[in-house]
mmCIF file of C-alpha atoms in Angstrom:
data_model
loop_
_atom_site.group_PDB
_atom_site.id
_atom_site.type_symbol
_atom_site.label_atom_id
_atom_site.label_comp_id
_atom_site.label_asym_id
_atom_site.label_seq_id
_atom_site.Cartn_x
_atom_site.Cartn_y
_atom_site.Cartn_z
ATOM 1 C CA UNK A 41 7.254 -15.920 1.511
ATOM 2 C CA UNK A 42 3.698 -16.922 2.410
ATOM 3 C CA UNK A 43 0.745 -14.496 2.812
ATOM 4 C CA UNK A 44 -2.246 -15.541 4.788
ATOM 5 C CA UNK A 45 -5.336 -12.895 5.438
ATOM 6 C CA UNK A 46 -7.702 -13.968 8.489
ATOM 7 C CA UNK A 47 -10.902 -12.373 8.680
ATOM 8 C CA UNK A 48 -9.773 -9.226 7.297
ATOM 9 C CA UNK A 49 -12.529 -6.204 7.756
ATOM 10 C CA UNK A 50 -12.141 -2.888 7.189
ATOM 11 C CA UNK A 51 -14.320 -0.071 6.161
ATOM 12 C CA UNK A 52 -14.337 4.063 6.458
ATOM 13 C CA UNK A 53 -17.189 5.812 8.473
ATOM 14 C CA UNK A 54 -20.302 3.303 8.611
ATOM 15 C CA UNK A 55 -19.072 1.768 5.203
ATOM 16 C CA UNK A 56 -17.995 -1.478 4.920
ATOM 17 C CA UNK A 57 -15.357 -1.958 2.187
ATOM 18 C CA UNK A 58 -13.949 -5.239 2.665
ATOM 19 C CA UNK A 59 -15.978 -8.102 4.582
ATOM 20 C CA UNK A 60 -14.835 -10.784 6.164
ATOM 21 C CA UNK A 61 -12.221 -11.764 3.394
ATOM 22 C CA UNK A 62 -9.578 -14.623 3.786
ATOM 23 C CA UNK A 63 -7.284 -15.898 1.692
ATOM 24 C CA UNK A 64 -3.304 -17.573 1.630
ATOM 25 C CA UNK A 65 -0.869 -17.480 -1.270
ATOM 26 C CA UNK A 66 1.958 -19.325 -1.115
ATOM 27 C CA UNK A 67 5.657 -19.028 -1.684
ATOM 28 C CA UNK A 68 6.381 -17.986 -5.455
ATOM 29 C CA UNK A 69 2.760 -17.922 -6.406
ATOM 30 C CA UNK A 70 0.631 -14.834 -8.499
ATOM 31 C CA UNK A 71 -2.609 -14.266 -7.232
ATOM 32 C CA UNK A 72 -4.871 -12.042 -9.279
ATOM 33 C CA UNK A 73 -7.591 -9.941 -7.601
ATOM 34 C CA UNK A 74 -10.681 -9.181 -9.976
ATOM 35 C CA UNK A 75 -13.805 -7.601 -9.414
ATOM 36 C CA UNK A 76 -16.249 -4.503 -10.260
ATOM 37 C CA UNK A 77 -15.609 -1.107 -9.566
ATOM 38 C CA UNK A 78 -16.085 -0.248 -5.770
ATOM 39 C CA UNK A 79 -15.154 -4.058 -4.788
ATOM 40 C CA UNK A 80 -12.599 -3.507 -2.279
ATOM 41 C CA UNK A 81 -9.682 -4.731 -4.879
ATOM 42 C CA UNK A 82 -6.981 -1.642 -3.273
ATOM 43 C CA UNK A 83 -8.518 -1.648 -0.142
ATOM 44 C CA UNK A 84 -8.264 -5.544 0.129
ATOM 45 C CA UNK A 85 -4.466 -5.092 -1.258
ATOM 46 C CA UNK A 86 -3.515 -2.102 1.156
ATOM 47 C CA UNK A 87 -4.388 -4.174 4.437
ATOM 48 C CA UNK A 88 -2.421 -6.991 2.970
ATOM 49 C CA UNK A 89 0.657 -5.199 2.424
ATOM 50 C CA UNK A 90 0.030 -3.122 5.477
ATOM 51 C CA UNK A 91 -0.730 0.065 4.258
ATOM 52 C CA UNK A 92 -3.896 -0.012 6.614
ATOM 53 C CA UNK A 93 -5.258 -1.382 9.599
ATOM 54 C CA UNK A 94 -8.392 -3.945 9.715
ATOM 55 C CA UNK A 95 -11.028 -3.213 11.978
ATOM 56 C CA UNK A 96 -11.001 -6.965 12.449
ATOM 57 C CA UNK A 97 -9.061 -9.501 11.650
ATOM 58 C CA UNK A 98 -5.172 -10.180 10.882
ATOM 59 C CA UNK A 99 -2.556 -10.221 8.117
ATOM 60 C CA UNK A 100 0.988 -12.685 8.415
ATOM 61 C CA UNK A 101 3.545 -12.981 6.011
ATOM 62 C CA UNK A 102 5.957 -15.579 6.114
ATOM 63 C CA UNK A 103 3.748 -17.134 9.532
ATOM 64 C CA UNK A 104 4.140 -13.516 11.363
ATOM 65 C CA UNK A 105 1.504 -11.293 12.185
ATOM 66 C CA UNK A 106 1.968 -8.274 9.979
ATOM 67 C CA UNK A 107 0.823 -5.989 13.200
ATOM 68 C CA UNK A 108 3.452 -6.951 15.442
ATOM 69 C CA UNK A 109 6.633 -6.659 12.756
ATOM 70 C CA UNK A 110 8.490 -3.027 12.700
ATOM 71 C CA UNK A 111 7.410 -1.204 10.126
ATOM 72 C CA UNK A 112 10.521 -0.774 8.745
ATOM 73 C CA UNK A 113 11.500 -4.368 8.933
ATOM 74 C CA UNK A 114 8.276 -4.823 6.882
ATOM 75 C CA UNK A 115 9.252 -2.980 4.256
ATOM 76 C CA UNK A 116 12.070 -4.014 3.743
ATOM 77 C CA UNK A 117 9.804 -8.001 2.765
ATOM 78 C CA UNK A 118 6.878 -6.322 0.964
ATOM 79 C CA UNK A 119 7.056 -3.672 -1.550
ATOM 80 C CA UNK A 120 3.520 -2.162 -3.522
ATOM 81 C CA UNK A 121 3.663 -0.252 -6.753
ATOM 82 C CA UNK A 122 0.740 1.965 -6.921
ATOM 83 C CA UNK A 123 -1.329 2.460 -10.150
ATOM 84 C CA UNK A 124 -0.355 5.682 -11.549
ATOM 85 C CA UNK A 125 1.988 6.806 -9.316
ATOM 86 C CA UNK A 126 3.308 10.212 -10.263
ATOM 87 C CA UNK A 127 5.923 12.969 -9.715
ATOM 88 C CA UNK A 128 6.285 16.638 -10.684
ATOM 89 C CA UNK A 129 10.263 16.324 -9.458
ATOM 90 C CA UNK A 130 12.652 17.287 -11.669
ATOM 91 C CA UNK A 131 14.697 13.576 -11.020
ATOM 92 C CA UNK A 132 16.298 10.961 -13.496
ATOM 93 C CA UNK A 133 15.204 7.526 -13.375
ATOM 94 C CA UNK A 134 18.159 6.280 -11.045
ATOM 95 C CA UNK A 135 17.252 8.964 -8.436
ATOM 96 C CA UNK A 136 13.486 7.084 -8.569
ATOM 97 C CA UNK A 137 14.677 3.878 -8.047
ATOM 98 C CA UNK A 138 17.202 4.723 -5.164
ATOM 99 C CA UNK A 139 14.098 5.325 -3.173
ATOM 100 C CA UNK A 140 13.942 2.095 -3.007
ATOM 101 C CA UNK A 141 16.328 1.559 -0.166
ATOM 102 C CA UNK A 142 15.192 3.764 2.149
ATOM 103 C CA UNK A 143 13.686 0.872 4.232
ATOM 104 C CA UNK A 144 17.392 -0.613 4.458
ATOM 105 C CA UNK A 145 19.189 2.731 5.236
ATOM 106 C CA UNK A 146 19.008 4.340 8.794
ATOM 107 C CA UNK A 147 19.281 8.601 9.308
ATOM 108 C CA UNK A 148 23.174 8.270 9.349
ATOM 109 C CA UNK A 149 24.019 5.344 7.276
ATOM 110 C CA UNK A 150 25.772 6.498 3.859
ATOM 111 C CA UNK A 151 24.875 5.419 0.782
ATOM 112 C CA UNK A 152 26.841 1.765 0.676
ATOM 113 C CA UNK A 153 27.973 -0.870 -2.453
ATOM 114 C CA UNK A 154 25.123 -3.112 -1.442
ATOM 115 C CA UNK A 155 22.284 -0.362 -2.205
ATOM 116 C CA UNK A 156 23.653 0.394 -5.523
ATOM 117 C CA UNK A 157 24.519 -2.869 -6.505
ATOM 118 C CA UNK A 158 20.441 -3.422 -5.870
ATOM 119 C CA UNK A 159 19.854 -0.477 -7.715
ATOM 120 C CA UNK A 160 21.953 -1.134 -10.685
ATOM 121 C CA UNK A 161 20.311 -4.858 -10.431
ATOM 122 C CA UNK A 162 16.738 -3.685 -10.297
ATOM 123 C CA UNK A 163 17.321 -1.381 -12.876
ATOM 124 C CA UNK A 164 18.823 -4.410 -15.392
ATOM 125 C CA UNK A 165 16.025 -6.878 -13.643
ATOM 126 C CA UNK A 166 12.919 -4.333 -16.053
ATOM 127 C CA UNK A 167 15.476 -3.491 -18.682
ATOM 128 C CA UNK A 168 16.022 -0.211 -18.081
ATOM 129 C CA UNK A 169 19.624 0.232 -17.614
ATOM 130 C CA UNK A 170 20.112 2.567 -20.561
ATOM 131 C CA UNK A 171 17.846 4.908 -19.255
ATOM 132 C CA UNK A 172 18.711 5.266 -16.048
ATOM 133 C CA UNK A 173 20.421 9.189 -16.760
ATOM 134 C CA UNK A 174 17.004 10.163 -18.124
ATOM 135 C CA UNK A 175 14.332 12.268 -17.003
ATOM 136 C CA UNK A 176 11.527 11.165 -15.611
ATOM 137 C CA UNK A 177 9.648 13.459 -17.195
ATOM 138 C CA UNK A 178 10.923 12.231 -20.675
ATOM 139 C CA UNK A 179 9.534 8.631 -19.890
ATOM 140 C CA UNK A 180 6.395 6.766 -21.563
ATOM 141 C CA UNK A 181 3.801 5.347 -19.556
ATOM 142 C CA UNK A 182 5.156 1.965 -19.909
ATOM 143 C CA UNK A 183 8.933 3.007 -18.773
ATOM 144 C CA UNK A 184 7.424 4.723 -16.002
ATOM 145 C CA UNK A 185 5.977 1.909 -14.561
ATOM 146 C CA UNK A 186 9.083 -0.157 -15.217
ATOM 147 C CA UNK A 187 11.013 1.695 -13.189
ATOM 148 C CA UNK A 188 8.154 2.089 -10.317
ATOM 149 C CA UNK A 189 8.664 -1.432 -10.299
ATOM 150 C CA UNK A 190 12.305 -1.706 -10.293
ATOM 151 C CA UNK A 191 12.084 1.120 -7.572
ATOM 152 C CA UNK A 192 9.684 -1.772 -5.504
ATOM 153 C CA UNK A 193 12.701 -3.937 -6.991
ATOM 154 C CA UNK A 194 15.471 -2.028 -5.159
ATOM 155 C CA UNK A 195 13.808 -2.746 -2.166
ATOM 156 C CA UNK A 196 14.661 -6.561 -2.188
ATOM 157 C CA UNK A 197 11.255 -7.576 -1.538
ATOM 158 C CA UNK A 198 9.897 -11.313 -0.796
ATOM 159 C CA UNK A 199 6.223 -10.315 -1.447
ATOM 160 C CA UNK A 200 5.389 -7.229 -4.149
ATOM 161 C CA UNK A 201 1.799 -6.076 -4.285
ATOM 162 C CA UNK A 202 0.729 -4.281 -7.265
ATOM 163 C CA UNK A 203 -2.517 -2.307 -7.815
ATOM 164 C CA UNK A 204 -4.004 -2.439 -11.336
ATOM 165 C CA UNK A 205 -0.340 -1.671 -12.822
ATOM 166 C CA UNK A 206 -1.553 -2.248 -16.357
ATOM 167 C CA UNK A 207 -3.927 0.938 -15.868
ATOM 168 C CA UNK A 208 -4.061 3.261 -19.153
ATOM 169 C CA UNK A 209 -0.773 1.773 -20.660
ATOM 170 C CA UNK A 210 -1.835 0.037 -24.549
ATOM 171 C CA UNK A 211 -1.675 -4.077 -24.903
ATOM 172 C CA UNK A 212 2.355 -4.559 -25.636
ATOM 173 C CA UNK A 213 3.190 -2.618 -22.585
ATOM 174 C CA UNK A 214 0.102 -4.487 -20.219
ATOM 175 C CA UNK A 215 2.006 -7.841 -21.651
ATOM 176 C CA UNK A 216 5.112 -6.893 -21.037
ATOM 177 C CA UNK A 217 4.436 -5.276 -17.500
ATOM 178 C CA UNK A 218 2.628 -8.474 -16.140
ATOM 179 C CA UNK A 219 5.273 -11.214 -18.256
ATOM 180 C CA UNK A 220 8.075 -9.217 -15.824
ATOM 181 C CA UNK A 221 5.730 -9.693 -12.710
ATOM 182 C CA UNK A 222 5.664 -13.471 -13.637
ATOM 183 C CA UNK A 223 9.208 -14.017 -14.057
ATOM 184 C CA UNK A 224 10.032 -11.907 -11.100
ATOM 185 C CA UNK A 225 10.060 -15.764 -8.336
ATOM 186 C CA UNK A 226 8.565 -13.352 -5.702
ATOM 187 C CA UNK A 227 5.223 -14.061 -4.358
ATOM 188 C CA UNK A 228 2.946 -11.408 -6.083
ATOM 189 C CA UNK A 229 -0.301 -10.181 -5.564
ATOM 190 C CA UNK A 230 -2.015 -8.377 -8.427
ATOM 191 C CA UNK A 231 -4.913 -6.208 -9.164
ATOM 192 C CA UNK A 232 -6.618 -6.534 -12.209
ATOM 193 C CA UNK A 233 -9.046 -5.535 -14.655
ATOM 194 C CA UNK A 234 -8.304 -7.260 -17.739
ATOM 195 C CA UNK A 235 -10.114 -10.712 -17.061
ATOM 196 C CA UNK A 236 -8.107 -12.079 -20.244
ATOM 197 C CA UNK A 237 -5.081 -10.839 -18.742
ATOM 198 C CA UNK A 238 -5.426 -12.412 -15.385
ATOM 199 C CA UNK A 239 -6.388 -15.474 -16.847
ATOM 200 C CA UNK A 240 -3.397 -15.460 -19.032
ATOM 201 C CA UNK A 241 -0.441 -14.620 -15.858
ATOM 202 C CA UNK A 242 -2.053 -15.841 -12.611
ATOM 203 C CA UNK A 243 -1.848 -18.781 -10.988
ATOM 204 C CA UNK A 244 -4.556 -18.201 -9.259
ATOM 205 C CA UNK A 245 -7.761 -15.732 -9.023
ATOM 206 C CA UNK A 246 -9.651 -14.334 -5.848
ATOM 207 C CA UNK A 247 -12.768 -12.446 -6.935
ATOM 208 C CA UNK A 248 -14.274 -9.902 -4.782
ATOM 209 C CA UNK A 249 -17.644 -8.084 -4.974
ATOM 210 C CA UNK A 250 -19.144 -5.606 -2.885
ATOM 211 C CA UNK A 251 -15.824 -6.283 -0.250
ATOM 212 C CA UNK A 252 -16.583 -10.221 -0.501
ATOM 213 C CA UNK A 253 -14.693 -12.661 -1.617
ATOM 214 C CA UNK A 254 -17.121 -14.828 -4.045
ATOM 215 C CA UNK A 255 -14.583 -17.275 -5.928
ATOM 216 C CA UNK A 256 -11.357 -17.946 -5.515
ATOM 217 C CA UNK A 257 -9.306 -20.879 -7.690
ATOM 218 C CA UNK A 258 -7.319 -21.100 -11.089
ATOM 219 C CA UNK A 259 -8.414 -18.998 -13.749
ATOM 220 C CA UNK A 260 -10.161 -22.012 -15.162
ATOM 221 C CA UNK A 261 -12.157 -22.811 -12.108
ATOM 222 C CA UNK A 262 -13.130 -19.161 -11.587
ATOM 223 C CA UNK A 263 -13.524 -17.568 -14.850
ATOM 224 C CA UNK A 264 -17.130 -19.643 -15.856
ATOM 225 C CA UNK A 265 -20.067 -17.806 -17.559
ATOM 226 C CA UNK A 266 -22.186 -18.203 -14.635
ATOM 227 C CA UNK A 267 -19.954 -16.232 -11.862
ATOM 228 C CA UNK A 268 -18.846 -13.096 -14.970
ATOM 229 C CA UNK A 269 -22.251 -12.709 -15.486
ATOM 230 C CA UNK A 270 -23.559 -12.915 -11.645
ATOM 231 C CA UNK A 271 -19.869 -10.718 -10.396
ATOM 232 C CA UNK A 272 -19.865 -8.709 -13.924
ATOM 233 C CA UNK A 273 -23.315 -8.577 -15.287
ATOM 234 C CA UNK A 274 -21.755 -9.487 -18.561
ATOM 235 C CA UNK A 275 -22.558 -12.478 -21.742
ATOM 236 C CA UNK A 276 -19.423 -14.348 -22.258
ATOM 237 C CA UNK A 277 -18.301 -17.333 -24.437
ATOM 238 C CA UNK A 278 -15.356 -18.900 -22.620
ATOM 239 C CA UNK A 279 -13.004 -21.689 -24.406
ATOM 240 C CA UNK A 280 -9.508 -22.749 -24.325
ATOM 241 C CA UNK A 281 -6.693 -20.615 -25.383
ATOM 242 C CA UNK A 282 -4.449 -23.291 -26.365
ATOM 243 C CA UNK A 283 -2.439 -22.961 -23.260
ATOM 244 C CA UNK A 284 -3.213 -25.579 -20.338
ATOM 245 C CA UNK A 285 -5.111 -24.005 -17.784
ATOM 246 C CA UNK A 286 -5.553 -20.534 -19.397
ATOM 247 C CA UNK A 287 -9.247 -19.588 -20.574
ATOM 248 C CA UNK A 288 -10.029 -16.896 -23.093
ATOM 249 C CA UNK A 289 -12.875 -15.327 -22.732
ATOM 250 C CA UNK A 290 -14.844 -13.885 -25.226
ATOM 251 C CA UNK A 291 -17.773 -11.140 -24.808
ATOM 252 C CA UNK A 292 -21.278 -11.279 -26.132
ATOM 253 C CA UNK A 293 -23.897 -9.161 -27.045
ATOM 254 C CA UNK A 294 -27.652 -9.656 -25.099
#
């Protein structure tokens, strides 16, 4: 499923926090979103999955305006996974990801064979079927956000949004979280700090400063000296990584 962003502005008070930004992604694509602190990277990815409102502008997915769909008929396309999402619940890790049907469940409908059988395969999708009995509370920071995205899983989603999902977890579990997102065939829009990392599992990279979208191509196109140190205010050596189309990029002392 397609997502297309027209125009999209949106700010709080006088502030504006995302300017005039459009972009499309097609069907089965990863797009990365990069940029400096205070760019507009969650904001931009909240209007797109219709967490907020523009001021201006419009958001469709799959060639409908996002405004005019039900919002529980969106959720049931889009699912986000938050960066450090968090729960002082006393739950196992099945309980977490049952949440995930709620979008497909009215007030009186029981709880059928087709939500667990999403469940159950949401659960096997991030390999975390053996733990599904265990506390949350018991679970490392890289479970955790396995099973926050088998809980977007669950949902049955044709577009996930994630928002910096690699935050605080060490370099196996950022690999392993964003090798999942890859092999997930969803269309999948990701937020991103790691500039190595998006290079490495995006097809393609937006980057976004001060609400603006400056760039926006493959990671080879994009990820040049001249933009990182204009965007990043950073010295960078950047040279193939032996894999076609996938920059690694080195940083320099000034």
């Amino acid at each position: 499923m397609s997502v297309v962003a027209r125009n999209l502005v949106w700010g709080v008070r006088r502030r504006t926090i995302v300017q005039d930004v459009s972009l499309s992604v097609a069907e089965g694509e990863v797009l990365g979103l990069i940029g400096p602190n205070g760019s507009g990277k969650s904001s931009l990815l909240r209007l797109l999955a219709g967490l907020r409102r523009p001021a201006l502008g419009r958001v469709e997915i799959g060639g409908r305006d996002i405004a005019r769909v039900p919002r529980r008929m969106l959720a049931q396309q889009v699912a986000f996974v938050q960066q450090n999402a968090a729960t002082d619940t006393n739950v196992c890790v099945r309980d977490v990801v049952r949440l995930g049907r709620t979008p497909h469940r009215s007030a009186l409908s029981g709880w059928s064979a087709a939500d667990e059988a999403a469940v159950s395969a949401a659960l096997a999708r991030v390999d975390m079927s053996g733990h599904q009995a265990q506390p949350w509370q018991t679970l490392s920071g890289g479970e955790r956000q396995r099973v926050h995205i088998a809980r977007a899983l669950a949902q049955t989603p044709r577009v996930l949004f994630l928002d910096e999902p690699t935050n605080h977890l060490d370099i196996h579990h950022q690999i392993e979280i964003l090798r999942l997102m890859r092999d997930l065939d969803l269309t999948s829009i990701v937020a991103l700090h790691d500039l190595n990392l998006a290079a490495m599992f995006c097809d393609r990279i937006v980057v976004l400063q001060a609400g603006a979208v400056v760039a926006c191509g493959t990671p080879e196109e994009v990820l040049t000296p001249a933009l990182l140190r204009a965007v990043f205010r950073v010295e960078t050596e950047v040279t193939p990584s032996g894999r076609p189309g996938q920059p690694h990029i080195r940083f320099t002392a000034t």
